[in-house]
Coordinates of C-alpha atoms in Angstrom, one line a residue:
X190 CA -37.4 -17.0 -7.3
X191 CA -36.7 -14.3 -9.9
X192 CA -33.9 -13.3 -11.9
X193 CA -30.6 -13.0 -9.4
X194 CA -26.9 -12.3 -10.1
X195 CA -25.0 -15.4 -9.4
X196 CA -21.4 -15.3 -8.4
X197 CA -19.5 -16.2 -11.0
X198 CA -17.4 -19.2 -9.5
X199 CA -20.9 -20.4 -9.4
X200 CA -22.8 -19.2 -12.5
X201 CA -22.5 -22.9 -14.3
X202 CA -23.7 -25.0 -11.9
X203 CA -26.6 -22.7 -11.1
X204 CA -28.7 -22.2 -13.5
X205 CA -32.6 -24.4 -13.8
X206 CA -34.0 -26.4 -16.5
X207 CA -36.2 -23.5 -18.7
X208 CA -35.5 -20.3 -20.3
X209 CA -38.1 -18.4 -18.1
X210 CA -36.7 -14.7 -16.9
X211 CA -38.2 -15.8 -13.3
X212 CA -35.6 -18.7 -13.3
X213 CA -32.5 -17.2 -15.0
X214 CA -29.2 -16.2 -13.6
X215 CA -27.2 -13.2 -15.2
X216 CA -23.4 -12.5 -15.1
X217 CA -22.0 -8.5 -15.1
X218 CA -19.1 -8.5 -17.0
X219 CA -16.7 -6.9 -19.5
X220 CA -16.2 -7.3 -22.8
X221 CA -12.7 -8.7 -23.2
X222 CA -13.3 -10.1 -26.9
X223 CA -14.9 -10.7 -29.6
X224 CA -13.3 -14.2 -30.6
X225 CA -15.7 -15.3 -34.3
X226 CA -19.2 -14.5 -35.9
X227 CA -20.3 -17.1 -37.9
X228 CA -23.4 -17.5 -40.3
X229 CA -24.7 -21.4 -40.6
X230 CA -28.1 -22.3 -42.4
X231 CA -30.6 -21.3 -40.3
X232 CA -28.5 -19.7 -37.8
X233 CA -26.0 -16.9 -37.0
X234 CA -23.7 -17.7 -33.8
X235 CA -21.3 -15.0 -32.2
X236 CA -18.4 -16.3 -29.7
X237 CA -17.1 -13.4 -27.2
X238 CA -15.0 -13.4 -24.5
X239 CA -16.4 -11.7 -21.0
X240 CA -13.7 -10.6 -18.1
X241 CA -14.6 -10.1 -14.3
X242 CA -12.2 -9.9 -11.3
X243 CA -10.0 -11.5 -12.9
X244 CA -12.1 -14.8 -13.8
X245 CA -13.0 -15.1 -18.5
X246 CA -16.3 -16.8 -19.6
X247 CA -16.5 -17.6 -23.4
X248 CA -19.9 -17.1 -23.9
X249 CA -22.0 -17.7 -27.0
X250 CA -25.5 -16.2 -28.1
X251 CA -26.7 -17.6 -31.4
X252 CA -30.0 -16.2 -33.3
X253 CA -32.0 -18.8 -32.4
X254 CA -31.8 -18.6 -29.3
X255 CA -32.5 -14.9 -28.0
X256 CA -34.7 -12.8 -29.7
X257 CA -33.9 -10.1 -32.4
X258 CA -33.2 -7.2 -30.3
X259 CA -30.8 -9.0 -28.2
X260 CA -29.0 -10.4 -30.9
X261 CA -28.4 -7.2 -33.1
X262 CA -26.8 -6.0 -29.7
X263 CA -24.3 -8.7 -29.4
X264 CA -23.5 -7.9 -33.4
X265 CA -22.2 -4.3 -32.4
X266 CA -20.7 -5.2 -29.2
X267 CA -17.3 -3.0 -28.5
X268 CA -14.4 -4.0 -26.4
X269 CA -14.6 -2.7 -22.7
X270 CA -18.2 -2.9 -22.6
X271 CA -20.1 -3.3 -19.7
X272 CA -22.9 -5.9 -20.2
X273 CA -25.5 -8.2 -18.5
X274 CA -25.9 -11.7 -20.1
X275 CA -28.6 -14.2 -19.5
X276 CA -27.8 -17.6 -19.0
X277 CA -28.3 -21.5 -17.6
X278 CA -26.3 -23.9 -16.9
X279 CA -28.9 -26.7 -18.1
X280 CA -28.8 -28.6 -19.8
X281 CA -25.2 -30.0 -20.2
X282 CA -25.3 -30.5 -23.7
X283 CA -25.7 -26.6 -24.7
X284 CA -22.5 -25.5 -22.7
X285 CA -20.8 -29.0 -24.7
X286 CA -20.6 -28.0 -28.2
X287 CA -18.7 -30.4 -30.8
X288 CA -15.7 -29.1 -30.4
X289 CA -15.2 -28.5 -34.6
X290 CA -18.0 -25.7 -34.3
X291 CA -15.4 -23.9 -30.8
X292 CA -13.5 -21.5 -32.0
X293 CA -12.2 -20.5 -28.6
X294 CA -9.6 -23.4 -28.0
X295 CA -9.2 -22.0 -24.3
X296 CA -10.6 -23.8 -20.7
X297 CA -12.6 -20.7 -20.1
X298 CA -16.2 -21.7 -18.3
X299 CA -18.8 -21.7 -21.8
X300 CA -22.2 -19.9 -21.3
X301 CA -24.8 -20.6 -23.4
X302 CA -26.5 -16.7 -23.7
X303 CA -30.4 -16.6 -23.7
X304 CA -30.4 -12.3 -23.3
X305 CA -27.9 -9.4 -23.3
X306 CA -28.5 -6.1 -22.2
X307 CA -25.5 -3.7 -22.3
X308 CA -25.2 -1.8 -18.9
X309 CA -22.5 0.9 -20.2
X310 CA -21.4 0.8 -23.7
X311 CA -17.1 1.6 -24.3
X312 CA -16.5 3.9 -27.0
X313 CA -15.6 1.8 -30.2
X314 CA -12.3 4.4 -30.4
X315 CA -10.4 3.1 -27.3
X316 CA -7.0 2.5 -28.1
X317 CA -5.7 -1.0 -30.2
X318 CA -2.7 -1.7 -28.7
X319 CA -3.6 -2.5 -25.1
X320 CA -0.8 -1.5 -22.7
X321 CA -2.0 -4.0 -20.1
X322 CA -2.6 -7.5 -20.0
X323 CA -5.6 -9.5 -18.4
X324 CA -3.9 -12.9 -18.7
X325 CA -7.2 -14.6 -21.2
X326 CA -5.5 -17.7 -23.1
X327 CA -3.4 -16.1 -26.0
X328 CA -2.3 -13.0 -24.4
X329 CA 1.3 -12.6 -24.3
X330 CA 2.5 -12.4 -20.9
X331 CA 4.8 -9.1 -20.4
X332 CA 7.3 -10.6 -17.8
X333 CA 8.1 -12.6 -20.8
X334 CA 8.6 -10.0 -23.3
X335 CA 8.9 -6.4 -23.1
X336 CA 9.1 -6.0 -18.5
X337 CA 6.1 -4.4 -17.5
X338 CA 7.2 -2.0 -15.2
X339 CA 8.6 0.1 -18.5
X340 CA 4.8 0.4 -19.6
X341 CA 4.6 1.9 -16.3
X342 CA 4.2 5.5 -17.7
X343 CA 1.9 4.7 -20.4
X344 CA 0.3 2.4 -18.1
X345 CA -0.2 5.2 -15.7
X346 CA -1.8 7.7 -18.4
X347 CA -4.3 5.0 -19.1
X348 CA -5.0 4.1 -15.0
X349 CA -8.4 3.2 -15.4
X350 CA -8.0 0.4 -17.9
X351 CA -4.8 -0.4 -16.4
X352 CA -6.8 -1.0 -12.9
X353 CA -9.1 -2.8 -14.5
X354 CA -6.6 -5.8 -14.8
X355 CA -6.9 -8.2 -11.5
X356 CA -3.4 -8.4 -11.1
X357 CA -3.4 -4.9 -10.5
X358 CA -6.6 -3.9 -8.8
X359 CA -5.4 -6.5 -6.5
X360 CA -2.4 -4.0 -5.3
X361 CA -5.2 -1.5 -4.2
X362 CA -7.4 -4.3 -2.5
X363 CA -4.5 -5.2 -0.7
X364 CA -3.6 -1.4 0.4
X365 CA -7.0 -1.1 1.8
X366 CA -6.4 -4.6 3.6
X367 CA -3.4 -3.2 5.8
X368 CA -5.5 -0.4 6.5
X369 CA -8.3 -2.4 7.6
X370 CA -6.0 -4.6 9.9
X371 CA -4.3 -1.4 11.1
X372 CA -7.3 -0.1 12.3
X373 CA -8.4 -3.5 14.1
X374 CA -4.7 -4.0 15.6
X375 CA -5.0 -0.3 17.4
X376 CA -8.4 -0.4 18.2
X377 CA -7.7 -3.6 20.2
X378 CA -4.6 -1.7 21.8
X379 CA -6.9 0.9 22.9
X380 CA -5.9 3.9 20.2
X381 CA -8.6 6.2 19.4
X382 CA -8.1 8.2 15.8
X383 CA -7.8 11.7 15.5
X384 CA -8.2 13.7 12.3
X385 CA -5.2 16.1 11.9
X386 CA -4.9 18.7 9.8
X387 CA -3.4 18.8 6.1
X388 CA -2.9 22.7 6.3
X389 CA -0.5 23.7 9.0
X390 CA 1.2 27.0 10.2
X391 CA 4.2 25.4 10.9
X392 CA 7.8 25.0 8.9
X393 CA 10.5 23.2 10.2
X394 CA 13.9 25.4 9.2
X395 CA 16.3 24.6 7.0
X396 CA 13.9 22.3 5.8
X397 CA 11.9 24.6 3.1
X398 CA 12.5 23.0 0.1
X399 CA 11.0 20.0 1.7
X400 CA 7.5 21.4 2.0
X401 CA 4.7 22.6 0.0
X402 CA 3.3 26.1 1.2
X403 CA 0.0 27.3 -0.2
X404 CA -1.2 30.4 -0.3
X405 CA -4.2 30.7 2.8
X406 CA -6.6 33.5 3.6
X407 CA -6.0 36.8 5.3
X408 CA -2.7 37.2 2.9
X409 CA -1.1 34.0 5.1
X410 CA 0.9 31.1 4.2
X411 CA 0.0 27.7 5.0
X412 CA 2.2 24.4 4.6
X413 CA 1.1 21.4 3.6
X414 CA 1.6 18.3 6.9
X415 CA 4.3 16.4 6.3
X416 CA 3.9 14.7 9.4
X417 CA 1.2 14.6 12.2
X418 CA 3.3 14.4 15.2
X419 CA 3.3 17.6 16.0
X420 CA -1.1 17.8 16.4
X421 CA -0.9 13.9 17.9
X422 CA 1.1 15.2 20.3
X423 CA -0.6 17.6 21.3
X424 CA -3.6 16.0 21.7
X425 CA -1.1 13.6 24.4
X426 CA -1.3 17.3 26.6
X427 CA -5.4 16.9 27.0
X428 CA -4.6 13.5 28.2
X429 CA -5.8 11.7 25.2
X430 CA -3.3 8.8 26.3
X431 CA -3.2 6.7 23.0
X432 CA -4.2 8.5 19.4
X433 CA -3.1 7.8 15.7
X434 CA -4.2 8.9 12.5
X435 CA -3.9 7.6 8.9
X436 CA -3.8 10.2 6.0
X437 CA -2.1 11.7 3.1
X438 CA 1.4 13.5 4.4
X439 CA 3.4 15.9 1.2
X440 CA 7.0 16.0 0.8
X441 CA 8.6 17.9 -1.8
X442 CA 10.3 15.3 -3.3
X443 CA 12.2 17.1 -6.7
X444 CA 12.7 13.0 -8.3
X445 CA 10.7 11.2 -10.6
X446 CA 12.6 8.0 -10.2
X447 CA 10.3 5.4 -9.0
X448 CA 11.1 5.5 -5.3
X449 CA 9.5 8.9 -4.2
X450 CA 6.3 10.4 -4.1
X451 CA 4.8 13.6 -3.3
X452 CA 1.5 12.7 -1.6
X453 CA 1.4 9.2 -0.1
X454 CA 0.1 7.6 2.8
X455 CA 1.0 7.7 6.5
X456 CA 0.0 5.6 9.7
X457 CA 1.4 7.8 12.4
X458 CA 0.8 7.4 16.3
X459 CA 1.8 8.5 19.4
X460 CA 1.4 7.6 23.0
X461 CA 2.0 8.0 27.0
X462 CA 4.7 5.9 27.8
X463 CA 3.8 3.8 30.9
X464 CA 8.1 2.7 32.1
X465 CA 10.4 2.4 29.1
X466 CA 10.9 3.8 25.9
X467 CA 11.0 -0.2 24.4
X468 CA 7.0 0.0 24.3
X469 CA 7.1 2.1 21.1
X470 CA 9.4 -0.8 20.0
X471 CA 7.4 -3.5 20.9
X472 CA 4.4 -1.8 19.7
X473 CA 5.9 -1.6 16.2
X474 CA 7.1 -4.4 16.3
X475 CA 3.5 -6.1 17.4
X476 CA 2.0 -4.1 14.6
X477 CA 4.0 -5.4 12.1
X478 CA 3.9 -8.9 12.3
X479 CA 0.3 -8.5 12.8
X480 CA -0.7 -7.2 9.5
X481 CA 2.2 -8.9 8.0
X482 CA 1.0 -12.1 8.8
X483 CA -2.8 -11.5 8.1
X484 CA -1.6 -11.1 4.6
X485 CA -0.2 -14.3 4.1
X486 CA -2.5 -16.1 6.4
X487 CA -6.2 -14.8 6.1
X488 CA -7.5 -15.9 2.8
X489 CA -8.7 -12.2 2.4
X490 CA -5.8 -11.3 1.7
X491 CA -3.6 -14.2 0.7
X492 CA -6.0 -14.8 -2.6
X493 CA -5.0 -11.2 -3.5
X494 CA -1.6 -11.6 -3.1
X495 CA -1.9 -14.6 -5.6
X496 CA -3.9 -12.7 -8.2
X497 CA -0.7 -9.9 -7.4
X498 CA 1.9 -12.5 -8.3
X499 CA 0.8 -13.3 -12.2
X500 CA 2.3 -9.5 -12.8
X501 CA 4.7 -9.2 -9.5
X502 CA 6.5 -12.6 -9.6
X503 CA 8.1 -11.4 -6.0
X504 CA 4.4 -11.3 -4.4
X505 CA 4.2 -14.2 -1.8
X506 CA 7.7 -14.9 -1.4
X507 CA 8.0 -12.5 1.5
X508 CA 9.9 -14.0 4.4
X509 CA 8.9 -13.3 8.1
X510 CA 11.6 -14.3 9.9
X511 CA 11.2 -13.4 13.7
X512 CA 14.0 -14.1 16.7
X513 CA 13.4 -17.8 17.8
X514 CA 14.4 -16.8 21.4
X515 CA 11.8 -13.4 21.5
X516 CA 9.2 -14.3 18.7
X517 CA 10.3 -10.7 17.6
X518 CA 11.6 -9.1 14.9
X519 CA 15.1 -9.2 15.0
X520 CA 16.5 -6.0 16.5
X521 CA 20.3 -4.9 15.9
X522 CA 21.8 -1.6 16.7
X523 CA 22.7 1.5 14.5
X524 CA 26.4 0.6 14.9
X525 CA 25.9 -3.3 14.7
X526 CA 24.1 -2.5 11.0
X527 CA 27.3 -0.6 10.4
X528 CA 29.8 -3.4 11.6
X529 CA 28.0 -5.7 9.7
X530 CA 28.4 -4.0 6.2
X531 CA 32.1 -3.3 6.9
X532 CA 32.5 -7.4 8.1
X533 CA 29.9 -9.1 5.9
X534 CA 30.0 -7.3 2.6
X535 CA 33.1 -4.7 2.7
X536 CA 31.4 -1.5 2.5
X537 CA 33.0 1.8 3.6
X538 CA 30.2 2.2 5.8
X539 CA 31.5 4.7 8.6
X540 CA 29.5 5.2 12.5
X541 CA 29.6 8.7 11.6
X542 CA 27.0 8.3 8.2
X543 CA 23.3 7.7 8.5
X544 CA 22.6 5.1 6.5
X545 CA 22.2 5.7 2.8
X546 CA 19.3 4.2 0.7
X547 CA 22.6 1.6 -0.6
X548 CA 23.6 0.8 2.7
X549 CA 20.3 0.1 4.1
X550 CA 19.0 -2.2 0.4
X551 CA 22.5 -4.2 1.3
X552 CA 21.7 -5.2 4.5
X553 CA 17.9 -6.3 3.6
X554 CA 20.0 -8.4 1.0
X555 CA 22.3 -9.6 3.3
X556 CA 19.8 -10.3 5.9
X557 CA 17.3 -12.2 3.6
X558 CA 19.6 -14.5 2.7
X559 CA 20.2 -18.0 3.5
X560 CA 23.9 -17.0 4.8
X561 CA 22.6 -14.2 6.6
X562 CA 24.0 -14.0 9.6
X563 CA 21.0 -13.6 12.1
X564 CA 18.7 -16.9 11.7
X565 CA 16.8 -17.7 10.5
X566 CA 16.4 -15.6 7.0
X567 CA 13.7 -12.4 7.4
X568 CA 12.9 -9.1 4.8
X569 CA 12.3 -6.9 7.8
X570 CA 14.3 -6.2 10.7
X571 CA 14.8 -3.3 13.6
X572 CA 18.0 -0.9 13.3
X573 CA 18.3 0.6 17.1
X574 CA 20.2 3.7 18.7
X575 CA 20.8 5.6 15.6
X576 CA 23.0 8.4 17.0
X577 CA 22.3 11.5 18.4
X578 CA 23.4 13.9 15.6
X579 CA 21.8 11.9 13.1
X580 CA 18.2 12.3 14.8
X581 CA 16.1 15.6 14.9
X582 CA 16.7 17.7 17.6
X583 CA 13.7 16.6 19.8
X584 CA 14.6 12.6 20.5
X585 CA 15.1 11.6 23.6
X586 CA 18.8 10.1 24.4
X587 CA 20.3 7.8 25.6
X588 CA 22.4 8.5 28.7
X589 CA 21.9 7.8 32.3
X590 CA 21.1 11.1 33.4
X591 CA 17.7 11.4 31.0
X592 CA 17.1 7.8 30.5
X593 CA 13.9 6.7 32.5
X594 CA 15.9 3.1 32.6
X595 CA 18.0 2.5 35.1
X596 CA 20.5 0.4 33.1
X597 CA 23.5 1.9 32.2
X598 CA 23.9 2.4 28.5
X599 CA 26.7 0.1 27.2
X600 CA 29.5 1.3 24.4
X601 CA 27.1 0.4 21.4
X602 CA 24.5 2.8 22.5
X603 CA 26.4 5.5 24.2
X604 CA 25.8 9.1 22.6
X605 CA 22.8 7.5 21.2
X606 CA 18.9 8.4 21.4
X607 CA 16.1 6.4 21.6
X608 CA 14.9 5.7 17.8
X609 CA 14.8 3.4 15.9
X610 CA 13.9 2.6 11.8
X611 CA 12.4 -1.0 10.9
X612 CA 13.4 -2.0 7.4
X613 CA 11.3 -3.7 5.2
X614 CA 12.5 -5.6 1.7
X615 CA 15.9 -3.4 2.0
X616 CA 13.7 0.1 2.8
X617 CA 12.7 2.3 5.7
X618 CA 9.1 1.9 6.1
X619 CA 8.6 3.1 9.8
X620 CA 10.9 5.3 12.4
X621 CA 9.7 5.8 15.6
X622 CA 11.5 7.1 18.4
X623 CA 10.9 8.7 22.6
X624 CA 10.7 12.6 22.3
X625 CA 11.3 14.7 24.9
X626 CA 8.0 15.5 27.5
X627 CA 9.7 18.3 29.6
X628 CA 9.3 21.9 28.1
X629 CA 12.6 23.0 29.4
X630 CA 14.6 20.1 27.9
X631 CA 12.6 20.9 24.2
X632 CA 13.5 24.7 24.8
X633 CA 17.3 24.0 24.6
X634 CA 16.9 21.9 22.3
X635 CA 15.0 24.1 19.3
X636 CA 17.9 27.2 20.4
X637 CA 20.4 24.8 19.9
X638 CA 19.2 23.3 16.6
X639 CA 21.3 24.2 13.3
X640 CA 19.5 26.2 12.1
X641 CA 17.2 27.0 15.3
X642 CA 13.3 26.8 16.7
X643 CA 12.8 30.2 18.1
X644 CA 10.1 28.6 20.6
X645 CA 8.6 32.0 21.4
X646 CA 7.5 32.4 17.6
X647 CA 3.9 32.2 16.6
X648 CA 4.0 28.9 14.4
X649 CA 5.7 27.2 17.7
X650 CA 4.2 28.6 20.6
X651 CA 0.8 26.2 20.6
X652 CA 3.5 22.7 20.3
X653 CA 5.4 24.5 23.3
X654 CA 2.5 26.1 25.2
X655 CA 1.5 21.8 24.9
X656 CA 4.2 20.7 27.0
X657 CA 3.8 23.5 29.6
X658 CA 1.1 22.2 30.3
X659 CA 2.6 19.4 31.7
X660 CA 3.4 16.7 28.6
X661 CA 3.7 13.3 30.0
X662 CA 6.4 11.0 28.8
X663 CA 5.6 9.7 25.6
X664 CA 6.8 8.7 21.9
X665 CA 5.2 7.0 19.0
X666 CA 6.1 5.9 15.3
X667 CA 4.8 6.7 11.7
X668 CA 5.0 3.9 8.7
X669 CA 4.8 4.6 5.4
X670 CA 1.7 2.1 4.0
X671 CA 2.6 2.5 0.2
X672 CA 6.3 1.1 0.9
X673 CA 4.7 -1.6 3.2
X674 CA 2.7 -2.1 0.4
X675 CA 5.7 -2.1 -2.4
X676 CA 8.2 -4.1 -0.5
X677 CA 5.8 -6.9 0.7
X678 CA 4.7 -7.3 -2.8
X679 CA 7.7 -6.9 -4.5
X680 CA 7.1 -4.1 -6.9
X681 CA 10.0 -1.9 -8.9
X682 CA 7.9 1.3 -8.9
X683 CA 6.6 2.8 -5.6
X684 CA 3.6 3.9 -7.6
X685 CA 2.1 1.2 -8.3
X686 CA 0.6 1.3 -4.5
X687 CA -1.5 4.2 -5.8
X688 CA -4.4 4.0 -8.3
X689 CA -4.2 8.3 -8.9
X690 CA 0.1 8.6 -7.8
X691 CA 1.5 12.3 -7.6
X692 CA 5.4 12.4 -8.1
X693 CA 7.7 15.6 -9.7
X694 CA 6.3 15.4 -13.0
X695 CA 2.5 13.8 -12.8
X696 CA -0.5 15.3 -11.6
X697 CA -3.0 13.3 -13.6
X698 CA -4.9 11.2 -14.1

C-alpha cells in the first residue's frame, strides 16, 4: 500500500502489524519539546513532544529501535522543527509503556517512532521565553496569569510563531470562512464581482488627512481607495445590475490604540433597486445572519471557533437574537437609539450628535442583555434614518417629494435619509444606505457640500458623466470583515483579525 500520511486523529489506530516502510504511517509535525533522554543498559530512549493543528503526540524513538542515523537525528533535535516520524500503532503493548519508565505524565496520544527524517530544521537560537502558548499539559495558561492581549505587541513582532498556535491560526481560518460564505451568499443572490481599483484619482474634500496619496507617473498624484463605491457604481451605469467586490480599503487612521487600522478588509456592494430602498436593508440583513449562523452551525467553522475560545474566552458566546414577529434583525431608528440611551441608561445622548463609539458600545451592552429591552437578547442590531446632516452629501432622503415610497414619513424619520449602520458586539461593522440616481439631484448636492464637489473637475467628471448616462435607482452597503471578525469572536485588539496588521506605528512583519 506504501508509506501514506495518516491524519492524525487517526494515526494510532492505523498503523499494521510490521515495521516494513511499505506498511508504515508517518505524522508531519512540530517539535514542541523535548521532555527526557535517558541511557538504560542496552538502550538509549529520547521522549519529545510533537505539535500539529493544535492536536500534541508524545512520541518516543529508542536505539533499538531505528537505526543509527535516525537516532543521532532525534539526539540534536531543536524546538520548532519540522519533522516526519515513522510509526504503528501495533502492537498495543509498545504505545503502553510501564508507566515508571513515562516521563511525560500528560494524556497526549504515545507513538512508538520506528524513523525520523527532519523536513525543515529551526535554528537552535530562537528565543527561550515563548510569548505564546500552545496549550501542551504544563503550559501556563495566559488568561490566568499575565492577559494575553498585553503580549499583543511582542506577539505581533514574532507573528509567525505566534500563528503557529491553533488558537490563533484559528482567527485567520475563520476570516477566510466569512469570506467563503460571502461569496456563496451573493453568488446565490445573483452578484457578480468586480475588481476595483486600489489607486484612484479621486479625493473627497475636507477629507485629506483621511487618505493616503502616493506619488503616480507623469508627475501625478494618486490616492489610495478608501472605498469602492464610487467604481461599483459606476459599473450600475453599463447596466451591470448587481456587483460587489472584497479588498483591502486605506484610511489614514493617526491611532495606534487597538481599534483602528490602516489597511483592512472591506465587502462592499451595490445594486439596482427594483421598488424600495428597504432591499439594501433586507439584503444586509439576509447577509448577516447567513454567515453569522454558518459560523455557529456548520462544523467548519464552529470547530474553529472552539479551538478560538481556549485564548478568546468570549468566542462562541455570540448571541443571534432575531425579531420573533420578522425573523429579522431587530431594526430601531436613529432617534429611537437615542431615546433609548437617554431612558435606559441616562446618557446625554442629544438627536443632534451622531453616535459616538461610547454611545453606540452602550447600546450593544444594553441590548445584549437579559433586561434589554427588545426580546429577546441579540449582539447585533439595525440603527435606521440617521439624519440628513449626519450622512454624506449624496444619500437619498427621506421626504415625500424624493421618496420612491408612497408612505408618508412619520415624525421619527422626518428630515432623515435612507441609511442605516448595523452594530455588531457594540461596533459599526456595515453602513449602507440609497444614493441618489438623478445627475441633477447629485449636482446640487456636491455645490452645496461644506466644503464642495466641483462636479465639472477632472477627478469627478467620470462618477458624474456615470449618472448622465442615465443611473438607475440604486444603493448598496459595505461591512467591515476584520470587525465582523473581532466582535463575533470577542477579541480586545482589532488586530488580531490580521496575520501581517498595518496601524500608525507597524509596518512589519
Amino acid at each position: 500500500m506504501g508509506s501514506v500520511e495518516t491524519p492524525s486523529s487517526d494515526l494510532v489506530q492505523s498503523g499494521l502489524a510490521d515495521q516494513n516502510e511499505e506498511d508504515s504511517c508517518f505524522l508531519d509535525a512540530r517539535v514542541h519539546s523535548i521532555i527526557a533522554k535517558s541511557r538504560e543498559p542496552g538502550e538509549e530512549e529520547i521522549e519529545f513532544l510533537l505539535r500539529r493543528a493544535g492536536e500534541f503526540f508524545t512520541a518516543v524513538i529508542t536505539s533499538s529501535s531505528v537505526n543509527t542515523a535516525s537516532f543521532k537525528i532525534a539526539e540534536t533535535l531543536t524546538i520548532e522543527s519540522l519533522v516526519r516520524v515513522t510509526t504503528r500503532a501495533d502492537p498495543q503493548e509498545d504505545l503502553e509503556r510501564p508507566a515508571k519508565r513515562r516521563r511525560s505524565t500528560s494524556n497526549h496520544k504515545l507513538l512508538q517512532v520506528y524513523n525520523i527524517k527532519v523536513l525543515s530544521r529551526a535554528k537552535s537560537t530562537l528565543p527561550e521565553d515563548r510569548i505564546v502558548t500552545h496549550g501542551a499539559s504544563g503550559e501556563s495558561d495566559p488568561l490566568s496569569s499575565e492577559p494575553y492581549k498585553g503580549l499583543i505587541e511582542d506577539r505581533l513582532d514574532n507573528r509567525l510563531l505566534d500563528a503557529r498556535v491553533s488558537s490563533t491560526a484559528a482567527i485567520f481560518k475563520i476570516f477566510s470562512g466569512i469570506h467563503e460564505l460571502a461569496v456563496q451568499f451573493l453568488r446565490d443572490a445573483d452578484f457578480y464581482h468586480i475588481a476595483t481599483p486600489a489607486l484612484v484619482s479621486y479625493m473627497w474634500p475636507g477629507e485629506e488627512d483621511d487618505h493616503f496619496s502616493v506619488p503616480y507617473l507623469d508627475g501625478k498624484t494618486a490616492w489610495l481607495a478608501p472605498t469602492s463605491e464610487v467604481h461599483l457604481s459606476m459599473a450600475l451605469a453599463a447596466d451591470m445590475q448587481r456587483v460587489y467586490d472584497i479588498h483591502t480599503v486605506f484610511r489614514r487612521e493617526p491611532k495606534s490604540d487597538g481599534r483602528h487600522l490602516t489597511e483592512f478588509t472591506m465587502l462592499e456592494l451595490v445594486f439596482a433597486l427594483k421598488d424600495s430602498w428597504t432591499e439594501i436593508l433586507d439584503l444586509a440583513d439576509d447577509l448577516l445572519v447567513y454567515i453569522i449562523r454558518s459560523l455557529k452551525e456548520k462544523e467548519r467553522y464552529k470547530s474553529l471557533t472552539q479551538m478560538a475560545e481556549r485564548l478568546y474566552p468570549l468566542a462562541g458566546s455570540f448571541q443571534l437574537g432575531l425579531d420573533p414577529k420578522t425573523g429579522r434583525l431587530p431594526r430601531i431608528t436613529f432617534r429611537k437609539a437615542k431615546s433609548l440611551l437617554r431612558d435606559s441608561l441616562g446618557l446625554d445622548a442629544r438627536d443632534e450628535d451622531d453616535l459616538s463609539r461610547e454611545e453606540e458600545a452602550a447600546l450593544g451592552k444594553l441590548l445584549s442583555s437579559p433586561s434589554s429591552p427588545i426580546q429577546p437578547p441579540t449582539d447585533i442590531f439595525i440603527i435606521t434614518h440617521y439624519p440628513r446632516h449626519i450622512r454624506a452629501c449624496n444619500v437619498y432622503p427621506s421626504s415625500p417629494q424624493h421618496s420612491p415610497d408612497p408612505s408618508p414619513v412619520d415624525d421619527d424619520k422626518a428630515n432623515t435619509t435612507h441609511s442605516f449602520d448595523i452594530i455588531l458586539a457594540g461596533q459599526e461593522i456595515v453602513t449602507g444606505c440609497q444614493l441618489l440616481h438623478s445627475y441633477q439631484d447629485l449636482r446640487e448636492a456636491f455645490l452645496k457640500r461644506t466644503p464642495p464637489i466641483y462636479p465639472d473637475s477632472p477627478e469627478w467628471r467620470t462618477y458624474m458623466a456615470a449618472h448622465e448616462l442615465g443611473m438607475p435607482p440604486w444603493g448598496g452597503f459595505g461591512l467591515g470583515i476584520n470587525r465582523l471578525v473581532q466582535g463575533f469572536l470577542g477579541l480586545a485588539d482589532i488586530r488580531e483579525t490580521v496575520l501581517f496588521p498595518r496601524d500608525a506605528s507597524r509596518l512589519a512583519p
